[in-house]
Every structure is written in C-alpha cells, then in structure tokens.
mmCIF file of C-alpha atoms in Angstrom:
data_model
loop_
_atom_site.group_PDB
_atom_site.id
_atom_site.type_symbol
_atom_site.label_atom_id
_atom_site.label_comp_id
_atom_site.label_asym_id
_atom_site.label_seq_id
_atom_site.Cartn_x
_atom_site.Cartn_y
_atom_site.Cartn_z
ATOM 1 C CA GLY A 1 85.657 135.828 33.440
ATOM 2 C CA TYR A 2 88.888 133.961 33.595
ATOM 3 C CA ARG A 3 89.524 131.228 36.128
ATOM 4 C CA ARG A 4 92.054 132.097 38.819
ATOM 5 C CA ALA A 5 95.294 130.239 38.212
ATOM 6 C CA THR A 6 97.421 128.953 41.092
ATOM 7 C CA LEU A 7 101.158 128.323 41.035
ATOM 8 C CA ALA A 8 100.808 124.741 42.252
ATOM 9 C CA VAL A 9 98.384 123.874 39.446
ATOM 10 C CA GLU A 10 100.468 125.656 36.806
ATOM 11 C CA VAL A 11 103.701 123.960 37.914
ATOM 12 C CA ALA A 12 101.941 120.581 37.708
ATOM 13 C CA SER A 13 100.589 121.483 34.259
ATOM 14 C CA ALA A 14 104.037 122.688 33.214
ATOM 15 C CA HIS A 15 105.493 119.269 34.077
ATOM 16 C CA VAL A 16 102.955 117.538 31.847
ATOM 17 C CA ALA A 17 103.357 119.937 28.918
ATOM 18 C CA LEU A 18 107.149 120.084 29.095
ATOM 19 C CA ASP A 19 107.486 116.303 29.512
ATOM 20 C CA ALA A 20 105.399 115.859 26.365
ATOM 21 C CA ALA A 21 107.787 118.231 24.564
ATOM 22 C CA GLY A 22 110.871 116.385 25.842
ATOM 23 C CA ILE A 23 111.902 119.122 28.290
ATOM 24 C CA LYS A 24 112.739 118.144 31.885
ATOM 25 C CA LEU A 25 111.464 120.626 34.491
ATOM 26 C CA ASP A 26 113.235 120.809 37.851
ATOM 27 C CA ALA A 27 110.404 122.123 40.037
ATOM 28 C CA ALA A 28 108.103 120.440 42.516
ATOM 29 C CA PRO A 29 104.440 121.575 42.537
ATOM 30 C CA GLU A 30 104.487 121.753 46.325
ATOM 31 C CA ALA A 31 107.390 124.243 46.171
ATOM 32 C CA ALA A 32 105.012 126.762 44.592
ATOM 33 C CA ALA A 33 102.411 126.439 47.359
ATOM 34 C CA THR A 34 104.089 128.725 49.866
ATOM 35 C CA GLY A 35 101.066 130.890 50.686
ATOM 36 C CA ASP A 36 103.309 133.971 50.668
ATOM 37 C CA LEU A 37 101.409 135.734 47.877
ATOM 38 C CA ASP A 38 97.973 137.273 47.817
ATOM 39 C CA ALA A 39 95.541 135.586 45.391
ATOM 40 C CA GLN A 40 95.842 138.253 42.695
ATOM 41 C CA SER A 41 99.658 138.178 42.692
ATOM 42 C CA GLU A 42 99.745 134.383 42.676
ATOM 43 C CA SER A 43 97.323 134.300 39.755
ATOM 44 C CA ALA A 44 99.414 136.789 37.761
ATOM 45 C CA LEU A 45 102.564 134.792 38.433
ATOM 46 C CA ALA A 46 100.827 131.531 37.519
ATOM 47 C CA TRP A 47 99.650 132.973 34.184
ATOM 48 C CA SER A 48 103.203 134.213 33.567
ATOM 49 C CA LEU A 49 104.540 130.710 34.205
ATOM 50 C CA ARG A 50 101.999 129.301 31.748
ATOM 51 C CA GLU A 51 103.146 131.793 29.091
ATOM 52 C CA ALA A 52 106.815 130.982 29.791
ATOM 53 C CA VAL A 53 106.126 127.274 29.365
ATOM 54 C CA THR A 54 104.286 127.908 26.103
ATOM 55 C CA ASN A 55 107.200 129.983 24.813
ATOM 56 C CA ALA A 56 109.754 127.371 25.917
ATOM 57 C CA ILE A 57 107.887 124.654 24.047
ATOM 58 C CA ARG A 58 107.337 126.689 20.895
ATOM 59 C CA HIS A 59 110.547 128.668 20.584
ATOM 60 C CA SER A 60 113.441 127.661 22.831
ATOM 61 C CA GLY A 61 114.722 124.271 21.760
ATOM 62 C CA ALA A 62 115.471 123.679 25.456
ATOM 63 C CA ALA A 63 115.911 120.241 26.964
ATOM 64 C CA HIS A 64 115.941 121.369 30.597
ATOM 65 C CA GLY A 65 114.114 124.027 32.614
ATOM 66 C CA GLU A 66 114.200 125.298 36.207
ATOM 67 C CA GLY A 67 111.405 126.899 38.212
ATOM 68 C CA PRO A 68 109.195 128.092 39.829
ATOM 69 C CA PRO A 69 110.346 131.611 40.658
ATOM 70 C CA THR A 70 111.818 132.336 44.050
ATOM 71 C CA ARG A 71 111.939 135.420 46.225
ATOM 72 C CA ALA A 72 115.524 135.880 45.045
ATOM 73 C CA GLY A 73 114.195 136.664 41.571
ATOM 74 C CA THR A 74 114.910 133.462 39.661
ATOM 75 C CA ALA A 75 113.218 133.472 36.277
ATOM 76 C CA PRO A 76 109.956 131.477 36.134
ATOM 77 C CA LEU A 77 111.419 129.096 33.592
ATOM 78 C CA ALA A 78 115.109 129.217 32.795
ATOM 79 C CA GLY A 79 115.822 126.768 29.999
ATOM 80 C CA SER A 80 118.915 125.225 28.535
ATOM 81 C CA ALA A 81 119.566 122.984 25.576
ATOM 82 C CA GLN A 82 121.353 119.898 26.866
#
C-alpha cells in the first residue's frame, strides 16, 4: 500500500522541490499541522498538495506560490510569475 502523507511533511517537501525550481513558497510547515483533519482527509489533501507542486514545477512558469490551504478555501498552491 501507499504510505500515508501528512500536510506538514508535504509542505516541507514542497519547499525543497520549489526552491530547487526557483519558486518561492510562502507557507510554514507548522501551519499545516493543525490537527483539525482526520487522517484520511489530511492524507488526501497532502497528496493533492504534492500533485499541485509537481504541476507548478512542470507547467506554470511561476516564481512565487502560496499555501497550504486554509479553511477559507485558499487553493493549495496559488502561483504567480514575478
């Protein structure tokens, strides 16, 4: 089976991957560790963040990204070319 992803780990990994691609991410790993989600929901959201990061690196041309998602519905990774 697949390993269970956590938001804190994926945000930390996103920083590394995006930094290597020259994209600055405005998100602190500890901001994702709220404990508000059940394990299954957190894992699904973490995998979604990983996919968003992959797409940002491969397709966006962005230089800046914001995340992680918030209860207000902010996109997991909103990028902009700056």
